[in-house]
Amino acid sequence: MAITIYDVAREANVSMATVSRVVNGNQNVKPATRKKVLDCIERLGYRPNAVARGLASKRTTTIGVIVPDMSKSYYAELSRGIADVATMYEYNIIISNSDKSTSREVELFEDHLGKQVDGLIFMSDSISPEVRKEMKTANVPIVLAGTLDFETNLPSVNIDHEQAAYEVTKKLIDNGHKRIAFVSGPFTRDINRVCKRVGYIRALEEAGMMIDESLIVETDNTYDDAYESWNVLGKLSDRPTAVMTSSDEVAIGIMNGVRDENLRIPEDLEIICFQHSILARIVRPQLTAIVVPLYDLGAVSMRLLTKLMNKEEVEETEVVLPYYLEERQSVKK
Amino acid sequence: MAITIYDVAREANVSMATVSRVVNGNQNVKPATRKKVLDCIERLGYRPNAVARGLASKRTTTIGVIVPDMSKSYYAELSRGIADVATMYEYNIIISNSDKSTSREVELFEDHLGKQVDGLIFMSDSISPEVRKEMKTANVPIVLAGTLDFETNLPSVNIDHEQAAYEVTKKLIDNGHKRIAFVSGPFTRDINRVCKRVGYIRALEEAGMMIDESLIVETDNTYDDAYESWNVLGKLSDRPTAVMTSSDEVAIGIMNGVRDENLRIPEDLEIICFQHSILARIVRPQLTAIVVPLYDLGAVSMRLLTKLMNKEEVEETEVVLPYYLEERQSVKK
DNA sequence: CTGAAAGCGCTAACAT
DNA sequence: ATGTTAGCGCTTTCAG
């Protein structure tokens, strides 16, 4: 059996309450007593039982993170931001993968809530009614990280993907392109269908250009699928001379498809992508990209969650972080 | 206040013990009673408190994962393997980043143990005496994933990096190369210094070749540092014609360094790397590589841990998983 | 098959 | 400044 607070109390000839005070840094302890207790703790190798503490205090200092897939660099980077701020505020994180399944998301909410997490950070492609119901009935704060909610106004941290896509498209238009494609990730993802796609269309319409649906291609956001997508795009009689992609991995799929046709980037095709990893920087030519501050998205989400858990006043619960365009080699000068 | 087991008991006109039995799937409950209780649970929206359960049963169904950096694809992939098997056996995971700091690793052991995790999976570059002491005094099973321990024989899951490096080097020798470099990650990492480096040297010596220390380059395992390393290697009077790298990211650094000198791969330099991500496959030329089964490393580690936590008999606690060489384009046919 | 009761290890009033 | 005590919500004997 492990050492308990009782063992320490007996050893130090004080009550368990005093030991508890010492452990919790309560100032109402005479320095001499404190030292005596600390010595015993050291000597016995006492380690407070966080589970008992959690039951008694109703705070577990643990938060839950529900993410589609922690192995994807997008979420891995975001999660690292969460983890670092969590550490800073002395929280542990329980992380679970939903694989974007609504039923799994609901299960995970129940699971994490059952574990009495003090708060939750949720990421998903889109929010289903079932999940919204879970969030409504949860008794702890929830923050959406990089995840959109159009119905309600839950605390969230995002960048303005619509505006970013608009700017990317506009830049391509200004570069003289008439045929600009948008190779997207799945449209089941709000960020793609509702943000990037809409920004793309807004820029085209503003320039008085036609929307050609054959230039809007949905992929599953993987390299292989993107590579295939150029098989379609490249065979168009009037093929695109520029493309915006929803991620750097997709851009590289296009890029290799283009290269295997002996076309060149940026001479024959200009590419601007959303950057989610180191990929954009290490391929040649390097990819001009909207840099998405994934780490910060996670860090700010967690910071926001700490405020909510502390019941602090938060002026703005829907945070929008800045992004920027990094000019590299996939666009002509 | 949340619904407790008492509320359900009162509502169902049974004792809390019976509710507990129902919740825990105990067979000693009359079907009619079970149904009645289940109905009340449903109606009241009762959700068992895992913290109270953990305190009473001394099992939290949570395991700890200590990892250098969850944002690195290497560990992200490995962690996903852990997470999936954890889910399968109904465990949650608390994951923390050590950033390879020994003192942080020790803190995290204490932290996780304090949270009463039922087991731990540990990953690190090398095991320090302080950490070894933590592991010795821990009262729960610990599995090392992709991490070496030379002193003791803790449960672990690995691949044979030494043999893999030997085979890679031998293949390069058989291809006729006389100057073969090894661009490594940090030698503070046992896997590099003690395994890959040793396998590399073994192959050279077996072929009667000299060990030229200038061909062994230590990097911090990043793209940028690897790129710089070619500045050194490429300027050698008798420069290498082949190179083994400890990761695909490092290989790409070399590759771009080579390309910026207008040399070609594989004509002027052959490369074989250890593959830790999608990178090896999406760059051109694609990289011939030792495929490291990261996901499986994690999954098998977790499976092993479940057996240990169940006190099952385990015949072999030091598991070695197979790897294979994927021939692609960075080596001549 | 069901209930009563004793903890699990700690926090947080409430006393002193 | 320190001690006493009543829970926190559940599991787990032990009875019956």
XYZ file of C-alpha atoms (C1' of nucleotides) in Angstrom:
698
model
C 0.000 0.000 0.000
C 1.210 3.467 -0.791
C 1.973 6.140 1.773
C -1.047 8.259 2.643
C -1.540 11.589 4.271
C -2.257 9.727 7.508
C 1.144 8.103 7.549
C 2.784 11.476 7.164
C 0.595 13.009 9.865
C 1.443 10.271 12.355
C 5.135 10.438 11.537
C 5.187 14.218 11.955
C 2.942 14.254 15.010
C 0.427 16.588 13.450
C -3.089 16.150 12.112
C -3.777 15.220 8.553
C -5.259 18.665 8.040
C -1.886 20.214 8.663
C -0.238 17.901 6.218
C -2.904 18.809 3.706
C -2.197 22.488 4.313
C 1.491 22.019 3.775
C 0.950 20.036 0.602
C -1.407 22.663 -0.744
C 0.796 25.608 0.157
C -1.654 27.063 2.671
C 0.090 29.869 4.550
C -1.540 29.100 7.878
C 1.224 26.812 9.040
C 4.063 27.710 11.378
C 7.353 27.509 9.464
C 8.775 25.021 11.949
C 5.778 22.727 11.518
C 5.953 23.098 7.790
C 9.552 22.027 7.785
C 8.865 19.039 9.999
C 6.057 17.897 7.716
C 8.097 18.471 4.596
C 10.858 16.344 6.050
C 8.512 13.482 6.733
C 7.029 13.733 3.259
C 10.506 13.526 1.842
C 11.560 10.705 4.090
C 8.462 8.588 3.513
C 8.328 9.399 -0.160
C 4.760 10.558 0.143
C 3.026 11.371 -3.124
C -0.476 12.917 -2.916
C -3.210 10.835 -4.488
C -4.735 13.032 -7.173
C -7.789 10.807 -7.462
C -8.738 11.227 -3.811
C -7.999 14.899 -4.118
C -10.181 15.096 -7.190
C -13.066 13.418 -5.437
C -12.852 15.657 -2.398
C -12.239 18.925 -4.181
C -14.234 18.322 -7.357
C -11.295 19.490 -9.443
C -9.141 16.995 -11.278
C -6.677 19.431 -12.882
C -7.157 17.393 -16.014
C -8.746 18.553 -19.225
C -9.984 16.553 -22.158
C -8.939 16.983 -25.764
C -11.026 15.448 -28.518
C -9.318 15.497 -31.862
C -9.991 13.814 -35.214
C -6.528 12.261 -35.491
C -3.548 13.097 -33.316
C -1.138 11.559 -35.825
C -1.900 14.204 -38.455
C 0.640 16.980 -38.238
C -2.144 19.534 -38.283
C -3.629 18.254 -35.046
C -0.340 17.134 -33.556
C 0.984 20.675 -33.775
C -2.229 22.132 -32.439
C -2.251 19.657 -29.585
C 1.286 20.532 -28.670
C 0.181 24.134 -28.254
C -2.594 22.965 -25.961
C -0.248 20.732 -24.005
C 2.314 23.446 -23.365
C -0.171 25.903 -21.972
C -1.811 23.109 -20.016
C 1.535 22.346 -18.410
C 2.006 26.010 -17.650
C -1.254 26.030 -15.697
C -0.622 22.604 -14.184
C -3.236 20.670 -16.036
C -2.846 17.236 -17.543
C -4.543 16.371 -20.775
C -6.480 13.292 -21.739
C -6.474 13.106 -25.505
C -8.733 10.965 -27.675
C -9.177 10.460 -31.393
C -12.643 10.693 -32.895
C -11.760 9.881 -36.496
C -14.441 12.440 -37.285
C -17.200 10.047 -36.367
C -20.122 11.793 -34.737
C -21.080 8.777 -32.655
C -17.502 8.459 -31.482
C -17.434 12.144 -30.626
C -20.512 11.733 -28.483
C -19.016 8.706 -26.758
C -15.857 10.627 -26.059
C -17.739 13.534 -24.544
C -19.470 11.135 -22.195
C -16.254 9.351 -21.460
C -14.275 12.505 -20.686
C -17.092 14.031 -18.686
C -17.301 10.812 -16.702
C -13.640 11.185 -15.894
C -14.538 14.559 -14.437
C -12.299 16.672 -16.624
C -12.330 20.329 -15.615
C -12.743 21.444 -19.202
C -12.661 20.267 -22.791
C -11.090 21.308 -26.039
C -12.908 20.032 -29.057
C -11.814 19.809 -32.674
C -13.859 18.499 -35.511
C -14.695 18.986 -39.161
C -18.149 20.163 -38.338
C -20.494 20.077 -35.409
C -23.421 17.725 -35.549
C -26.642 18.270 -33.581
C -25.836 15.323 -31.304
C -22.502 16.844 -30.383
C -24.044 20.242 -29.896
C -26.444 18.692 -27.442
C -23.547 17.139 -25.520
C -21.849 20.486 -25.320
C -24.993 22.171 -24.147
C -25.520 19.750 -21.283
C -21.882 19.552 -20.240
C -21.216 21.166 -16.901
C -17.667 22.245 -17.704
C -16.330 24.865 -20.114
C -15.628 23.813 -23.681
C -13.472 25.576 -26.245
C -13.527 24.857 -29.958
C -10.059 24.925 -31.471
C -9.873 25.493 -35.196
C -13.457 24.363 -35.394
C -16.476 26.313 -36.532
C -19.887 26.560 -35.034
C -22.484 28.516 -36.943
C -25.466 27.825 -34.753
C -24.344 28.952 -31.372
C -21.484 31.080 -30.213
C -19.380 28.782 -28.124
C -15.918 29.904 -27.101
C -13.576 29.237 -29.999
C -10.220 30.074 -31.531
C -9.798 30.250 -35.290
C -8.262 32.123 -38.153
C -10.356 33.749 -40.833
C -10.116 31.106 -43.536
C -12.654 32.812 -45.743
C -10.637 35.993 -45.882
C -7.393 34.085 -46.363
C -8.826 32.178 -49.309
C -10.154 35.417 -50.713
C -6.733 37.018 -50.547
C -5.006 34.026 -52.079
C -7.452 33.941 -54.951
C -7.229 37.677 -55.441
C -3.466 37.501 -55.592
C -3.689 34.861 -58.276
C -6.187 36.980 -60.196
C -3.879 39.992 -59.902
C -1.116 37.828 -61.307
C -3.165 37.663 -64.481
C -4.693 34.218 -64.194
C -8.035 33.516 -65.802
C -8.298 29.865 -64.887
C -7.787 29.375 -61.174
C -8.581 26.052 -59.550
C -9.352 25.286 -55.935
C -8.281 21.848 -54.819
C -9.927 21.343 -51.481
C -10.027 18.867 -48.687
C -13.384 17.208 -47.977
C -16.424 19.480 -48.140
C -17.765 17.737 -45.087
C -15.289 19.995 -43.392
C -16.866 23.400 -42.754
C -13.547 25.147 -43.081
C -13.373 23.970 -46.691
C -16.955 24.224 -47.840
C -18.050 27.270 -45.932
C -14.825 29.246 -45.596
C -12.202 28.632 -48.221
C -14.635 27.844 -50.983
C -16.673 30.934 -50.250
C -13.617 33.176 -50.133
C -12.457 31.749 -53.432
C -15.810 32.452 -55.038
C -16.021 35.926 -53.563
C -12.703 36.904 -55.118
C -13.655 35.530 -58.510
C -17.034 37.201 -58.521
C -15.569 40.462 -57.397
C -13.278 40.277 -60.416
C -16.244 39.560 -62.644
C -15.047 36.064 -63.396
C -17.226 33.031 -63.959
C -17.366 30.254 -61.396
C -16.392 27.077 -63.199
C -17.370 24.114 -61.038
C -14.934 21.874 -62.875
C -12.153 23.917 -61.322
C -13.344 23.163 -57.816
C -12.078 19.739 -56.832
C -12.794 17.939 -53.622
C -10.151 15.529 -52.315
C -9.806 13.582 -49.113
C -6.902 15.833 -48.248
C -4.218 13.223 -48.836
C -1.219 13.330 -51.076
C -2.408 10.425 -53.205
C -5.855 11.789 -53.802
C -4.421 15.175 -54.683
C -2.044 13.555 -57.123
C -5.011 11.895 -58.792
C -6.900 15.155 -58.902
C -4.382 16.551 -61.351
C -5.309 13.735 -63.680
C -8.673 15.433 -63.959
C -7.580 19.037 -63.833
C -4.627 18.560 -66.174
C -6.794 16.937 -68.822
C -9.223 19.810 -69.028
C -9.236 21.372 -72.488
C -8.833 24.757 -70.868
C -6.746 23.773 -67.934
C -5.964 25.944 -64.944
C -2.806 28.039 -64.810
C -3.030 28.567 -61.082
C -4.359 26.672 -58.110
C -5.137 27.236 -54.483
C -4.999 24.148 -52.301
C -6.373 23.628 -48.853
C -3.157 22.152 -47.499
C 0.489 21.747 -48.327
C 0.163 18.000 -48.611
C -2.484 18.449 -51.279
C -0.299 21.008 -53.023
C 2.509 18.504 -53.246
C 0.205 15.931 -54.751
C -0.688 18.434 -57.467
C 2.926 19.407 -57.815
C 4.079 15.880 -58.468
C 1.202 15.277 -60.836
C 2.240 18.367 -62.764
C 5.878 17.388 -62.768
C 5.127 13.907 -64.048
C 3.523 15.605 -67.041
C 6.729 17.523 -67.609
C 5.164 20.821 -66.798
C 6.892 23.252 -64.511
C 6.030 25.175 -61.384
C 5.550 28.103 -61.305
C 5.987 28.650 -65.062
C 3.115 26.422 -66.137
C 1.158 26.379 -62.914
C 1.271 28.653 -59.910
C 0.354 27.216 -56.550
C -0.569 28.794 -53.253
C -1.497 26.531 -50.395
C -2.501 26.600 -46.774
C 0.533 25.517 -44.795
C 0.026 22.989 -42.036
C 3.470 21.466 -41.723
C 7.099 21.638 -42.660
C 6.231 20.251 -46.087
C 5.645 23.598 -47.744
C 9.178 24.641 -46.947
C 11.141 21.539 -47.791
C 9.834 20.668 -51.235
C 11.330 22.257 -54.293
C 10.121 24.630 -55.479
C 9.143 25.785 -52.035
C 5.475 26.558 -51.704
C 4.046 30.013 -51.340
C 1.548 29.612 -48.562
C -0.848 30.985 -46.008
C 0.881 30.109 -42.782
C -1.674 28.768 -40.318
C -0.490 29.301 -36.740
C -1.451 25.851 -35.513
C 0.587 25.875 -32.343
C -0.877 29.231 -31.368
C -4.369 28.078 -32.155
C -3.875 25.336 -29.580
C -2.085 27.494 -27.053
C -4.661 30.272 -27.168
C -7.496 27.758 -26.932
C -6.024 26.332 -23.783
C -5.398 29.767 -22.349
C -8.983 30.681 -23.007
C -10.112 27.474 -21.356
C -8.131 28.244 -18.197
C -9.901 31.580 -17.933
C -13.258 29.943 -18.381
C -12.455 27.273 -15.794
C -11.445 30.013 -13.358
C -14.680 31.838 -14.077
C -12.722 34.890 -15.074
C -14.371 37.592 -17.102
C -13.529 37.081 -20.761
C -14.380 39.978 -23.020
C -14.160 38.059 -26.278
C -14.785 34.337 -26.359
C -14.594 33.983 -30.134
C -10.960 34.614 -30.835
C -9.638 35.130 -34.357
C -5.895 34.835 -34.775
C -3.877 36.438 -37.583
C -2.307 34.498 -40.430
C 0.130 35.644 -43.069
C 1.196 34.867 -46.584
C 4.702 33.519 -46.935
C 5.980 34.189 -50.446
C 8.179 31.421 -51.735
C 8.808 29.832 -55.086
C 5.566 28.381 -56.374
C 4.394 31.788 -57.563
C 6.205 33.928 -60.115
C 7.769 37.141 -58.881
C -25.006 18.811 -8.530
C -24.717 15.838 -10.799
C -26.795 12.690 -10.531
C -25.182 10.087 -8.279
C -25.636 6.424 -7.777
C -27.820 7.252 -4.765
C -30.287 9.155 -6.872
C -30.619 6.213 -9.185
C -30.992 3.801 -6.273
C -33.758 5.835 -4.696
C -35.563 6.281 -7.995
C -35.389 2.565 -8.721
C -36.203 1.470 -5.193
C -33.085 -0.613 -4.846
C -29.861 -0.209 -2.934
C -26.885 1.567 -4.381
C -25.069 -1.765 -4.407
C -27.511 -3.054 -6.952
C -27.086 -0.016 -9.125
C -23.365 -0.525 -8.910
C -23.785 -4.129 -9.989
C -25.848 -3.119 -12.970
C -23.398 -0.452 -14.017
C -20.517 -2.869 -13.744
C -22.228 -5.677 -15.598
C -22.313 -7.982 -12.589
C -24.466 -11.005 -13.456
C -25.995 -11.347 -10.014
C -28.953 -9.149 -10.765
C -32.419 -10.299 -11.691
C -33.180 -9.245 -15.269
C -36.277 -7.363 -14.143
C -34.284 -5.414 -11.580
C -31.597 -4.716 -14.116
C -34.095 -3.320 -16.526
C -35.685 -1.128 -13.897
C -32.309 0.274 -12.916
C -31.235 0.778 -16.498
C -34.409 2.725 -17.141
C -33.751 5.042 -14.227
C -30.178 5.549 -15.330
C -31.424 6.504 -18.739
C -34.165 8.719 -17.433
C -31.999 10.588 -14.938
C -29.050 10.794 -17.295
C -26.792 9.204 -14.748
C -23.100 9.121 -15.650
C -20.791 7.180 -13.291
C -18.107 9.294 -11.674
C -14.819 7.734 -12.744
C -12.900 9.578 -10.041
C -14.947 8.081 -7.234
C -14.740 4.744 -8.938
C -11.003 5.100 -9.218
C -10.650 5.881 -5.556
C -12.763 2.967 -4.459
C -11.424 0.390 -6.868
C -7.833 1.593 -7.185
C -8.080 1.374 -10.931
C -8.399 4.509 -13.007
C -8.501 2.909 -16.476
C -6.093 5.626 -17.474
C -2.515 5.167 -18.547
C 0.250 7.713 -18.852
C 2.300 8.398 -21.960
C 5.538 10.331 -21.662
C 6.933 11.383 -24.982
C 9.665 13.798 -26.080
C 7.432 15.793 -28.422
C 3.970 14.789 -29.547
C 4.091 17.212 -32.468
C 6.877 15.300 -34.196
C 5.401 12.904 -36.702
C 7.569 10.131 -35.330
C 5.957 10.300 -31.910
C 2.563 11.390 -33.164
C 2.295 8.221 -35.222
C 3.568 6.075 -32.400
C 1.136 7.689 -29.984
C -1.740 7.031 -32.311
C -0.883 3.350 -32.174
C -0.947 3.514 -28.407
C -4.217 5.419 -28.383
C -6.021 2.977 -30.634
C -5.142 -0.053 -28.576
C -5.882 1.892 -25.412
C -9.351 2.614 -26.737
C -9.781 -1.035 -27.598
C -9.121 -1.992 -23.982
C -11.083 0.959 -22.632
C -8.234 2.992 -21.288
C -7.781 6.715 -21.584
C -4.369 8.200 -22.044
C -2.765 11.159 -20.356
C 0.028 12.341 -22.609
C 2.854 14.694 -21.663
C 5.869 16.107 -23.460
C 9.272 15.848 -21.847
C 11.293 17.696 -24.477
C 13.956 15.130 -23.645
C 14.777 16.830 -20.373
C 15.684 14.370 -17.649
C 14.379 16.567 -14.871
C 11.141 16.999 -16.742
C 10.899 13.264 -17.267
C 11.255 12.708 -13.538
C 8.611 15.327 -12.812
C 6.259 13.692 -15.263
C 6.700 10.271 -13.710
C 5.791 11.727 -10.338
C 2.916 13.629 -11.841
C 1.438 10.665 -13.677
C 1.967 8.323 -10.770
C 0.225 10.846 -8.543
C -2.721 10.722 -10.907
C -2.819 6.993 -10.228
C -2.378 5.843 -13.801
C -2.660 2.075 -14.132
C 0.437 1.904 -16.307
C 2.922 4.004 -18.231
C 4.448 4.057 -21.668
C 7.733 5.860 -21.797
C 9.696 7.170 -24.761
C 12.991 8.929 -24.604
C 16.332 9.333 -26.330
C 18.121 7.551 -23.538
C 17.425 6.559 -19.988
C 19.158 8.478 -17.254
C 19.855 7.043 -13.796
C 17.277 9.346 -12.232
C 14.603 8.084 -14.569
C 15.663 4.499 -14.045
C 15.183 5.031 -10.340
C 11.670 6.365 -10.925
C 10.832 3.324 -12.972
C 12.196 1.004 -10.343
C 10.103 2.498 -7.563
C 6.932 2.872 -9.606
C 4.200 0.511 -8.498
C 2.624 0.150 -11.928
C 3.883 -1.553 -15.083
C 5.958 0.486 -17.505
C 6.682 -0.248 -21.146
C 9.407 1.415 -23.171
C 8.285 2.189 -26.705
C 11.025 2.653 -29.261
C 13.368 3.338 -26.398
C 16.427 1.389 -25.343
C 17.564 0.338 -21.951
C 20.931 -1.342 -21.682
C 21.166 -1.645 -17.933
C 18.024 -3.477 -17.024
C 15.547 -5.456 -19.027
C 12.346 -3.548 -18.739
C 9.457 -4.460 -21.001
C 10.015 -2.767 -24.337
C 9.079 -2.746 -27.991
C 11.636 -1.860 -30.653
C 12.992 -2.679 -34.040
C 16.577 -3.800 -34.534
C 18.109 -0.522 -35.648
C 21.619 -1.880 -35.543
C 20.801 -4.634 -37.987
C 18.815 -2.287 -40.192
C 21.727 0.159 -40.388
C 24.042 -2.740 -41.125
C 21.871 -3.882 -43.997
C 21.535 -0.411 -45.435
C 25.275 0.139 -45.341
C 25.956 -3.282 -46.785
C 23.591 -2.603 -49.639
C 25.432 0.601 -50.402
C 28.762 -1.226 -50.280
C 27.413 -3.890 -52.618
C 26.386 -1.113 -54.962
C 30.075 -0.345 -55.303
C 30.411 2.658 -53.073
C 33.721 3.345 -51.360
C 32.741 6.568 -49.628
C 29.599 6.115 -47.633
C 28.479 8.759 -45.179
C 26.183 8.424 -42.203
C 24.218 11.553 -41.409
C 22.746 10.949 -38.023
C 20.408 12.548 -35.573
C 21.860 13.517 -32.186
C 24.234 11.028 -30.626
C 22.628 11.704 -27.293
C 20.013 9.414 -28.718
C 20.978 5.804 -28.063
C 19.281 4.626 -31.204
C 21.720 6.731 -33.218
C 24.939 6.356 -31.303
C 24.606 2.804 -30.136
C 22.509 1.209 -32.868
C 22.661 2.822 -36.269
C 26.223 4.009 -35.921
C 27.390 0.610 -34.768
C 25.579 -1.187 -37.573
C 27.122 1.196 -40.069
C 30.604 0.556 -38.728
C 30.062 -3.186 -38.592
C 29.186 -3.299 -42.283
C 32.194 -1.198 -43.260
C 34.610 -3.231 -41.188
C 33.220 -6.465 -42.470
C 33.957 -5.188 -45.983
C 37.475 -4.282 -44.928
C 36.812 -0.578 -45.326
C 38.277 2.176 -43.207
C 36.082 4.158 -40.831
C 36.421 7.790 -41.813
C 35.085 9.922 -38.976
C 34.584 12.850 -41.321
C 31.854 10.821 -43.011
C 29.921 10.468 -39.794
C 27.943 13.635 -39.235
C 25.778 14.418 -36.260
C 22.786 16.694 -36.792
C 19.916 17.742 -34.579
C 17.651 15.722 -36.840
C 16.019 18.719 -38.490
C 15.746 19.571 -42.131
C 17.756 22.770 -41.773
C 20.637 21.206 -39.913
C 20.772 18.377 -42.419
C 20.834 20.873 -45.259
C 23.832 22.536 -43.615
C 25.540 19.215 -43.135
C 25.913 18.847 -46.871
C 27.915 22.050 -46.849
C 30.526 20.090 -44.957
C 30.157 16.731 -46.655
C 29.920 18.186 -50.137
C 33.129 20.164 -49.718
C 35.213 17.152 -48.779
C 38.009 16.563 -51.307
C 36.952 12.966 -51.506
C 33.274 13.373 -51.031
C 30.798 10.611 -50.366
C 28.895 8.980 -53.202
C 26.307 7.460 -50.925
C 24.729 8.301 -47.625
C 22.582 6.694 -44.999
C 20.479 9.084 -42.942
C 18.729 8.488 -39.673
C 15.443 9.939 -40.869
C 13.634 11.002 -43.991
C 13.585 14.630 -42.932
C 17.366 14.575 -42.678
C 17.571 12.872 -46.063
C 15.588 15.667 -47.629
C 17.910 18.253 -46.135
C 20.822 16.469 -47.785
C 18.862 16.070 -50.946
C 18.161 19.751 -51.283
C 21.742 20.612 -50.410
C 22.860 18.292 -53.173
C 20.373 19.682 -55.634
C 21.398 23.270 -54.935
C 24.894 22.241 -55.994
C 23.477 20.970 -59.250
C 24.293 17.391 -58.453
C 21.738 14.684 -59.003
C 20.224 11.901 -56.985
C 20.823 9.009 -57.354
C 23.414 9.553 -60.118
C 25.817 11.594 -58.017
C 24.689 10.544 -54.591
C 22.646 7.585 -53.458
C 20.549 7.950 -50.337
C 18.882 5.452 -48.074
C 17.067 6.740 -45.036
C 15.002 5.585 -42.107
C 11.422 6.470 -42.875
C 9.385 8.098 -40.136
C 6.712 9.898 -42.123
C 5.069 10.420 -45.442
C 8.024 12.562 -46.524
C 10.070 9.722 -47.987
C 7.289 8.949 -50.410
C 6.249 12.377 -51.583
C 9.564 13.981 -52.465
C 11.075 13.439 -55.876
C 13.048 11.355 -56.325
C 11.262 9.213 -53.800
C 13.509 7.924 -51.071
C 14.589 4.351 -50.697
C 14.091 3.683 -47.021
C 13.901 1.402 -44.045
C 10.249 1.590 -43.139
C 9.922 1.900 -39.373
C 6.531 0.584 -38.219
C 5.824 3.443 -35.843
C 2.129 2.819 -35.440
C 2.759 -0.824 -34.650
C 5.479 0.050 -32.200
C 2.900 2.050 -30.289
C 0.106 -0.465 -30.668
C 2.212 -3.407 -29.544
C 3.576 -1.420 -26.611
C 0.073 -0.715 -25.423
C -0.977 -4.295 -25.923
C 1.973 -5.445 -23.876
C 1.087 -2.957 -21.186
C -2.473 -4.284 -20.955
C -1.110 -7.762 -20.346
C 1.207 -6.493 -17.667
C -1.581 -4.536 -15.993
C -3.712 -7.666 -15.995
C -0.846 -9.605 -14.508
C -0.998 -12.034 -17.383
C 1.943 -14.265 -18.099
C 4.058 -12.713 -20.818
C 6.664 -14.981 -22.330
C 8.721 -12.278 -23.963
C 8.727 -8.748 -22.565
C 11.367 -7.384 -24.903
C 9.602 -7.359 -28.224
C 11.435 -6.751 -31.489
C 9.268 -5.895 -34.472
C 10.262 -6.438 -38.095
C 11.131 -3.633 -40.492
C 11.653 -3.733 -44.229
C 13.484 -1.913 -46.942
C 11.300 -0.093 -49.436
C 13.160 0.369 -52.697
C 12.338 3.623 -54.401
C 14.254 6.115 -56.482
C 17.162 7.428 -54.454
C 19.229 4.348 -55.207
C 20.222 3.224 -58.702
C 18.674 0.025 -59.993
C -30.284 -12.026 -5.867
C -30.117 -7.920 -2.809
C -28.833 -4.730 1.007
C -25.925 -2.635 4.706
C -21.817 -0.717 5.808
C -17.003 0.099 5.722
C -13.714 2.277 3.519
C -10.660 4.491 -0.705
C -7.309 9.289 0.491
C -8.194 13.629 0.496
C -10.445 18.645 1.096
C -12.923 21.921 3.490
C -15.684 23.708 6.754
C -15.863 24.310 11.583
C -13.791 24.342 16.122
C -10.402 25.534 19.268
C -1.835 27.857 13.942
C -3.751 23.344 14.375
C -7.148 19.595 15.051
C -11.773 17.268 14.260
C -15.037 15.706 11.332
C -18.073 15.167 7.643
C -18.338 14.065 3.322
C -16.834 13.412 -2.133
C -19.331 8.896 -5.164
C -18.190 4.707 -5.702
C -16.559 -0.561 -4.937
C -16.505 -4.371 -2.203
C -16.861 -7.506 1.422
C -20.137 -9.650 4.313
C -24.856 -10.945 5.564
C -29.042 -12.642 4.577
